[in-house]
Short mmCIF file of C-alpha atoms in Angstrom, two decimals:
data_model
loop_
_atom_site.label_atom_id
_atom_site.label_comp_id
_atom_site.label_asym_id
_atom_site.label_seq_id
_atom_site.Cartn_x
_atom_site.Cartn_y
_atom_site.Cartn_z
CA UNK T 1 29.15 -24.18 -4.24
CA UNK T 2 28.12 -21.95 -6.83
CA UNK T 3 29.68 -19.96 -9.31
CA UNK T 4 30.19 -16.39 -8.68
CA UNK T 5 28.74 -14.32 -11.61
CA UNK T 6 29.39 -10.46 -11.76
CA UNK T 7 27.92 -8.06 -14.07
CA UNK T 8 30.05 -4.90 -15.38
CA UNK T 9 27.50 -2.21 -16.94
CA UNK T 10 28.17 0.30 -19.29
CA UNK T 11 26.88 1.87 -22.54
CA UNK T 12 30.59 0.77 -23.70
CA UNK T 13 29.57 3.43 -26.78
CA UNK T 14 32.98 3.36 -27.56
CA UNK T 15 34.81 1.16 -25.97
CA UNK T 16 38.01 2.07 -24.53
CA UNK T 17 41.20 0.79 -23.15
CA UNK T 18 39.90 1.73 -19.68
CA UNK T 19 36.99 -0.14 -20.09
CA UNK T 20 39.27 -3.64 -20.73
CA UNK T 21 41.77 -2.95 -18.03
CA UNK T 22 38.50 -3.23 -15.97
CA UNK T 23 37.22 -6.28 -17.69
CA UNK T 24 40.56 -7.77 -17.53
CA UNK T 25 41.00 -7.17 -13.92
CA UNK T 26 36.99 -7.75 -13.05
CA UNK T 27 37.09 -10.83 -14.62
CA UNK T 28 39.96 -12.61 -12.31
CA UNK T 29 37.04 -11.91 -9.06
CA UNK T 30 34.23 -13.73 -10.56
CA UNK T 31 33.94 -17.04 -12.12
CA UNK T 32 31.99 -15.60 -14.70
CA UNK T 33 31.94 -11.88 -15.68
CA UNK T 34 28.92 -10.76 -17.62
CA UNK T 35 29.81 -7.18 -19.53
CA UNK T 36 25.84 -5.58 -19.58
CA UNK T 37 25.96 -3.57 -22.81
CA UNK T 38 23.29 -0.72 -21.43
CA UNK T 39 20.99 2.28 -23.91
CA UNK T 40 21.87 5.00 -21.42
CA UNK T 41 18.59 7.98 -22.50
CA UNK T 42 20.61 11.07 -21.42
CA UNK T 43 23.64 10.14 -23.49
CA UNK T 44 23.45 10.43 -27.52
CA UNK T 45 25.60 7.60 -28.50
CA UNK T 46 27.46 7.25 -31.85
CA UNK T 47 27.12 3.26 -31.98
CA UNK T 48 23.67 1.37 -31.73
CA UNK T 49 23.36 -1.07 -29.41
CA UNK T 50 23.76 -3.85 -31.91
CA UNK T 51 26.63 -2.44 -32.99
CA UNK T 52 28.18 -1.83 -29.53
CA UNK T 53 27.44 -5.68 -28.13
CA UNK T 54 29.14 -6.48 -31.49
CA UNK T 55 32.31 -4.31 -30.53
CA UNK T 56 32.44 -5.23 -27.06
CA UNK T 57 32.32 -9.47 -28.30
CA UNK T 58 35.08 -8.87 -31.30
CA UNK T 59 37.45 -7.23 -27.74
CA UNK T 60 36.82 -9.79 -26.04
CA UNK T 61 37.49 -12.71 -28.42
CA UNK T 62 40.92 -10.69 -29.66
CA UNK T 63 41.73 -10.44 -25.61
CA UNK T 64 40.92 -13.51 -25.09
CA UNK T 65 38.73 -13.59 -22.04
CA UNK T 66 37.38 -17.17 -21.65
CA UNK T 67 34.86 -16.35 -18.91
CA UNK T 68 33.74 -13.60 -20.09
CA UNK T 69 30.45 -12.90 -21.65
CA UNK T 70 28.18 -9.99 -23.06
CA UNK T 71 24.68 -9.28 -22.85
CA UNK T 72 22.86 -6.41 -23.70
CA UNK T 73 20.32 -4.83 -21.39
CA UNK T 74 17.48 -1.62 -21.74
CA UNK T 75 16.37 -2.31 -17.94
CA UNK T 76 16.89 -1.58 -14.34
CA UNK T 77 20.22 -2.86 -13.14
CA UNK T 78 19.72 -4.42 -10.05
CA UNK T 79 17.00 -6.38 -12.43
CA UNK T 80 19.39 -7.27 -14.35
CA UNK T 81 21.69 -8.75 -12.46
CA UNK T 82 19.15 -10.57 -10.63
CA UNK T 83 18.14 -11.93 -13.86
CA UNK T 84 21.71 -12.99 -14.26
CA UNK T 85 22.16 -14.98 -11.42
CA UNK T 86 24.94 -11.81 -10.27
CA UNK T 87 25.99 -11.50 -6.89
CA UNK T 88 28.07 -8.63 -7.94
CA UNK T 89 28.23 -5.12 -9.55
CA UNK T 90 31.96 -4.12 -11.00
CA UNK T 91 32.09 -0.88 -11.59
CA UNK T 92 35.21 1.66 -12.20
CA UNK T 93 35.96 4.67 -11.10
CA UNK T 94 38.26 6.79 -12.34
CA UNK T 95 38.19 10.10 -10.53
CA UNK T 96 36.40 11.51 -7.17
CA UNK T 97 33.46 12.60 -9.22
CA UNK T 98 33.10 8.93 -10.07
CA UNK T 99 32.96 7.76 -6.70
CA UNK T 100 30.55 10.82 -5.62
CA UNK T 101 28.51 9.13 -8.30
CA UNK T 102 29.41 5.98 -7.90
CA UNK T 103 28.74 5.79 -4.50
CA UNK T 104 25.14 6.91 -4.34
CA UNK T 105 23.99 4.26 -7.22
CA UNK T 106 25.31 1.41 -5.27
CA UNK T 107 23.63 2.14 -1.66
CA UNK T 108 20.26 2.81 -4.53
CA UNK T 109 21.02 -0.46 -5.71
CA UNK T 110 22.05 -1.82 -2.55
CA UNK T 111 18.52 -0.89 -1.01
CA UNK T 112 16.97 -2.27 -4.32
CA UNK T 113 19.01 -5.22 -3.59
CA UNK T 114 21.38 -6.33 -0.11
CA UNK T 115 22.41 -9.70 -1.44
CA UNK T 116 24.39 -7.99 -4.56
CA UNK T 117 27.75 -6.58 -3.67
CA UNK T 118 29.15 -3.43 -5.93
CA UNK T 119 32.45 -3.48 -5.85
CA UNK T 120 34.64 -1.36 -7.20
CA UNK T 121 37.80 -1.04 -9.58
CA UNK T 122 40.28 1.66 -9.73
CA UNK T 123 41.47 2.67 -13.64
CA UNK T 124 45.01 1.93 -14.07
CA UNK T 125 46.39 5.44 -13.25
CA UNK T 126 48.03 5.63 -17.38
CA UNK T 127 43.89 4.67 -18.06
CA UNK T 128 42.78 7.09 -15.29
CA UNK T 129 41.59 10.09 -17.83
CA UNK T 130 39.83 7.70 -21.15
CA UNK T 131 36.38 8.59 -20.72
CA UNK T 132 34.29 7.15 -24.37
CA UNK T 133 32.43 10.45 -24.20
CA UNK T 134 35.90 12.41 -24.89
CA UNK T 135 37.20 9.73 -27.10
CA UNK T 136 33.99 10.70 -28.85
CA UNK T 137 34.93 13.99 -28.92
CA UNK T 138 38.17 13.72 -30.08
CA UNK T 139 37.09 11.62 -33.15
CA UNK T 140 34.70 13.99 -34.07
CA UNK T 141 37.13 17.14 -34.28
CA UNK T 142 39.41 15.07 -36.41
CA UNK T 143 42.12 14.04 -33.39
CA UNK T 144 44.01 10.59 -32.93
CA UNK T 145 42.07 8.39 -30.72
CA UNK T 146 44.62 5.36 -30.92
CA UNK T 147 46.36 5.82 -27.11
CA UNK T 148 42.55 5.30 -25.74
CA UNK T 149 41.09 2.35 -27.69
CA UNK T 150 42.22 -0.50 -29.55
CA UNK T 151 43.14 -0.49 -33.44
CA UNK T 152 40.25 -1.97 -35.02
CA UNK T 153 37.63 -0.03 -32.15
CA UNK T 154 39.54 3.54 -33.57
CA UNK T 155 38.61 2.33 -36.85
CA UNK T 156 34.91 1.63 -36.36
CA UNK T 157 35.21 5.23 -34.64
CA UNK T 158 36.93 6.51 -37.68
CA UNK T 159 34.35 5.17 -40.09
CA UNK T 160 31.28 6.84 -38.32
CA UNK T 161 32.92 9.91 -38.02
CA UNK T 162 33.58 10.24 -41.63
CA UNK T 163 29.49 9.20 -42.17
CA UNK T 164 28.69 11.38 -39.96
CA UNK T 165 30.56 14.18 -40.73
CA UNK T 166 33.72 15.65 -38.58
CA UNK T 167 32.95 18.93 -36.05
CA UNK T 168 34.18 22.24 -36.57
CA UNK T 169 37.34 23.41 -39.33
CA UNK T 170 39.86 25.52 -37.98
#
Protein backbone atom coordinates (compact mmCIF):
# COMPACT_ATOMS: atom_id res chain seq x y z
CA UNK A 1 0.00 0.00 0.00
CA UNK A 2 1.37 3.40 -1.00
CA UNK A 3 2.13 5.96 1.68
CA UNK A 4 -0.63 8.50 2.20
CA UNK A 5 0.95 11.93 1.71
CA UNK A 6 -0.70 15.16 2.77
CA UNK A 7 0.23 18.79 2.16
CA UNK A 8 -0.48 21.59 4.61
CA UNK A 9 0.23 24.82 2.69
CA UNK A 10 0.63 28.29 4.10
CA UNK A 11 2.82 31.35 4.37
CA UNK A 12 3.54 30.72 8.08
CA UNK A 13 4.60 34.34 8.60
CA UNK A 14 5.08 33.57 11.46
CA UNK A 15 4.05 30.05 12.41
CA UNK A 16 1.53 30.22 15.27
CA UNK A 17 0.20 27.87 17.93
CA UNK A 18 -2.86 27.47 15.69
CA UNK A 19 -0.67 26.23 12.83
CA UNK A 20 1.10 23.84 15.20
CA UNK A 21 -2.25 22.45 16.36
CA UNK A 22 -3.32 21.73 12.76
CA UNK A 23 0.08 20.20 11.96
CA UNK A 24 0.00 17.95 15.04
CA UNK A 25 -3.52 16.75 14.26
CA UNK A 26 -3.05 16.57 10.49
CA UNK A 27 0.10 14.49 10.87
CA UNK A 28 -2.02 11.76 12.51
CA UNK A 29 -4.20 11.45 9.40
CA UNK A 30 -1.43 10.72 6.88
CA UNK A 31 1.80 8.77 6.70
CA UNK A 32 3.75 11.89 5.74
CA UNK A 33 2.70 15.53 6.09
CA UNK A 34 4.53 18.05 3.97
CA UNK A 35 4.40 21.61 5.27
CA UNK A 36 4.40 23.69 2.10
CA UNK A 37 5.81 27.13 2.85
CA UNK A 38 4.72 29.47 0.09
CA UNK A 39 4.61 33.08 -0.93
CA UNK A 40 1.39 35.05 -1.21
CA UNK A 41 1.54 38.13 -3.44
CA UNK A 42 -1.34 39.74 -1.53
CA UNK A 43 0.50 39.60 1.81
CA UNK A 44 3.38 41.74 3.07
CA UNK A 45 5.65 39.19 4.74
CA UNK A 46 7.70 39.99 7.83
CA UNK A 47 10.11 37.14 7.08
CA UNK A 48 11.71 35.92 3.85
CA UNK A 49 10.70 32.51 2.48
CA UNK A 50 14.02 31.02 3.68
CA UNK A 51 13.53 32.49 7.17
CA UNK A 52 9.99 31.11 7.34
CA UNK A 53 11.13 27.67 6.23
CA UNK A 54 13.89 27.65 8.85
CA UNK A 55 11.40 28.79 11.50
CA UNK A 56 8.94 26.01 10.60
CA UNK A 57 11.73 23.40 10.47
CA UNK A 58 12.96 24.48 13.91
CA UNK A 59 9.44 24.30 15.35
CA UNK A 60 8.87 20.85 13.83
CA UNK A 61 12.11 19.59 15.38
CA UNK A 62 11.12 20.97 18.77
CA UNK A 63 7.65 19.38 18.53
CA UNK A 64 9.15 15.96 17.77
CA UNK A 65 6.67 15.10 15.02
CA UNK A 66 8.52 12.47 12.99
CA UNK A 67 6.36 12.25 9.86
CA UNK A 68 6.53 15.94 8.91
CA UNK A 69 8.83 17.63 6.41
CA UNK A 70 9.09 21.25 5.26
CA UNK A 71 9.26 22.20 1.58
CA UNK A 72 9.16 25.67 0.05
CA UNK A 73 7.14 26.34 -3.08
CA UNK A 74 6.05 29.17 -5.30
CA UNK A 75 3.57 27.52 -7.64
CA UNK A 76 -0.05 26.56 -7.99
CA UNK A 77 -0.94 24.48 -4.93
CA UNK A 78 -2.29 21.58 -6.94
CA UNK A 79 0.87 21.43 -9.06
CA UNK A 80 2.95 21.38 -5.88
CA UNK A 81 0.74 18.68 -4.32
CA UNK A 82 0.97 16.53 -7.46
CA UNK A 83 4.77 16.88 -7.50
CA UNK A 84 4.90 15.76 -3.85
CA UNK A 85 2.68 12.74 -4.58
CA UNK A 86 0.02 14.04 -2.20
CA UNK A 87 -3.51 12.67 -2.06
CA UNK A 88 -4.70 15.10 0.61
CA UNK A 89 -4.59 18.84 1.22
CA UNK A 90 -4.97 19.78 4.89
CA UNK A 91 -6.52 23.15 5.70
CA UNK A 92 -7.26 24.72 9.06
CA UNK A 93 -10.46 26.62 9.77
CA UNK A 94 -10.95 29.25 12.44
CA UNK A 95 -14.23 30.93 11.58
CA UNK A 96 -17.10 31.08 9.09
CA UNK A 97 -15.14 33.54 6.94
CA UNK A 98 -12.33 30.97 6.63
CA UNK A 99 -14.83 28.31 5.61
CA UNK A 100 -16.30 30.41 2.78
CA UNK A 101 -12.85 31.11 1.33
CA UNK A 102 -11.57 27.56 1.84
CA UNK A 103 -14.75 26.03 0.42
CA UNK A 104 -14.30 28.05 -2.78
CA UNK A 105 -10.61 27.11 -2.99
CA UNK A 106 -11.39 23.42 -2.43
CA UNK A 107 -13.91 23.54 -5.26
CA UNK A 108 -11.40 25.14 -7.62
CA UNK A 109 -8.71 22.66 -6.58
CA UNK A 110 -11.09 19.76 -7.19
CA UNK A 111 -11.63 21.06 -10.72
CA UNK A 112 -7.86 21.08 -11.22
CA UNK A 113 -7.30 17.59 -9.77
CA UNK A 114 -10.18 15.51 -8.42
CA UNK A 115 -7.75 12.82 -7.17
CA UNK A 116 -6.54 15.11 -4.37
CA UNK A 117 -8.98 15.55 -1.48
CA UNK A 118 -9.13 18.62 0.75
CA UNK A 119 -9.79 18.01 4.41
CA UNK A 120 -10.65 20.74 6.89
CA UNK A 121 -9.60 20.70 10.52
CA UNK A 122 -11.21 23.09 12.95
CA UNK A 123 -8.68 24.91 15.08
CA UNK A 124 -8.83 24.18 18.79
CA UNK A 125 -11.38 26.56 20.36
CA UNK A 126 -8.76 28.40 22.42
CA UNK A 127 -6.62 28.91 19.28
CA UNK A 128 -9.35 30.04 16.87
CA UNK A 129 -8.70 33.80 17.17
CA UNK A 130 -5.00 33.44 16.33
CA UNK A 131 -3.89 34.67 12.92
CA UNK A 132 -0.35 35.43 11.77
CA UNK A 133 -1.51 38.82 10.51
CA UNK A 134 -2.82 39.75 13.95
CA UNK A 135 0.28 38.41 15.71
CA UNK A 136 2.45 40.69 13.54
CA UNK A 137 0.16 43.66 14.11
CA UNK A 138 0.19 43.20 17.90
CA UNK A 139 3.99 42.90 17.88
CA UNK A 140 4.41 45.95 15.64
CA UNK A 141 2.46 48.02 18.17
CA UNK A 142 4.50 46.70 21.08
CA UNK A 143 2.00 44.15 22.41
CA UNK A 144 2.83 40.79 23.95
CA UNK A 145 2.45 37.82 21.56
CA UNK A 146 3.63 35.01 23.85
CA UNK A 147 0.15 33.47 24.11
CA UNK A 148 -0.05 33.00 20.32
CA UNK A 149 3.37 31.62 19.32
CA UNK A 150 6.15 29.53 20.83
CA UNK A 151 8.88 31.32 22.81
CA UNK A 152 11.36 30.89 19.94
CA UNK A 153 8.95 32.39 17.39
CA UNK A 154 8.14 35.20 19.83
CA UNK A 155 11.87 35.99 19.98
CA UNK A 156 12.10 35.93 16.16
CA UNK A 157 9.18 38.32 15.78
CA UNK A 158 10.37 40.69 18.51
CA UNK A 159 13.85 40.79 16.97
CA UNK A 160 12.38 41.57 13.54
CA UNK A 161 10.16 44.32 14.97
CA UNK A 162 13.19 45.83 16.72
CA UNK A 163 15.04 45.74 13.42
CA UNK A 164 12.19 47.32 11.44
CA UNK A 165 10.89 49.58 14.19
CA UNK A 166 7.63 49.60 16.10
CA UNK A 167 4.56 51.40 14.87
CA UNK A 168 2.69 54.14 16.67
CA UNK A 169 3.29 55.71 20.01
CA UNK A 170 0.41 56.67 22.25
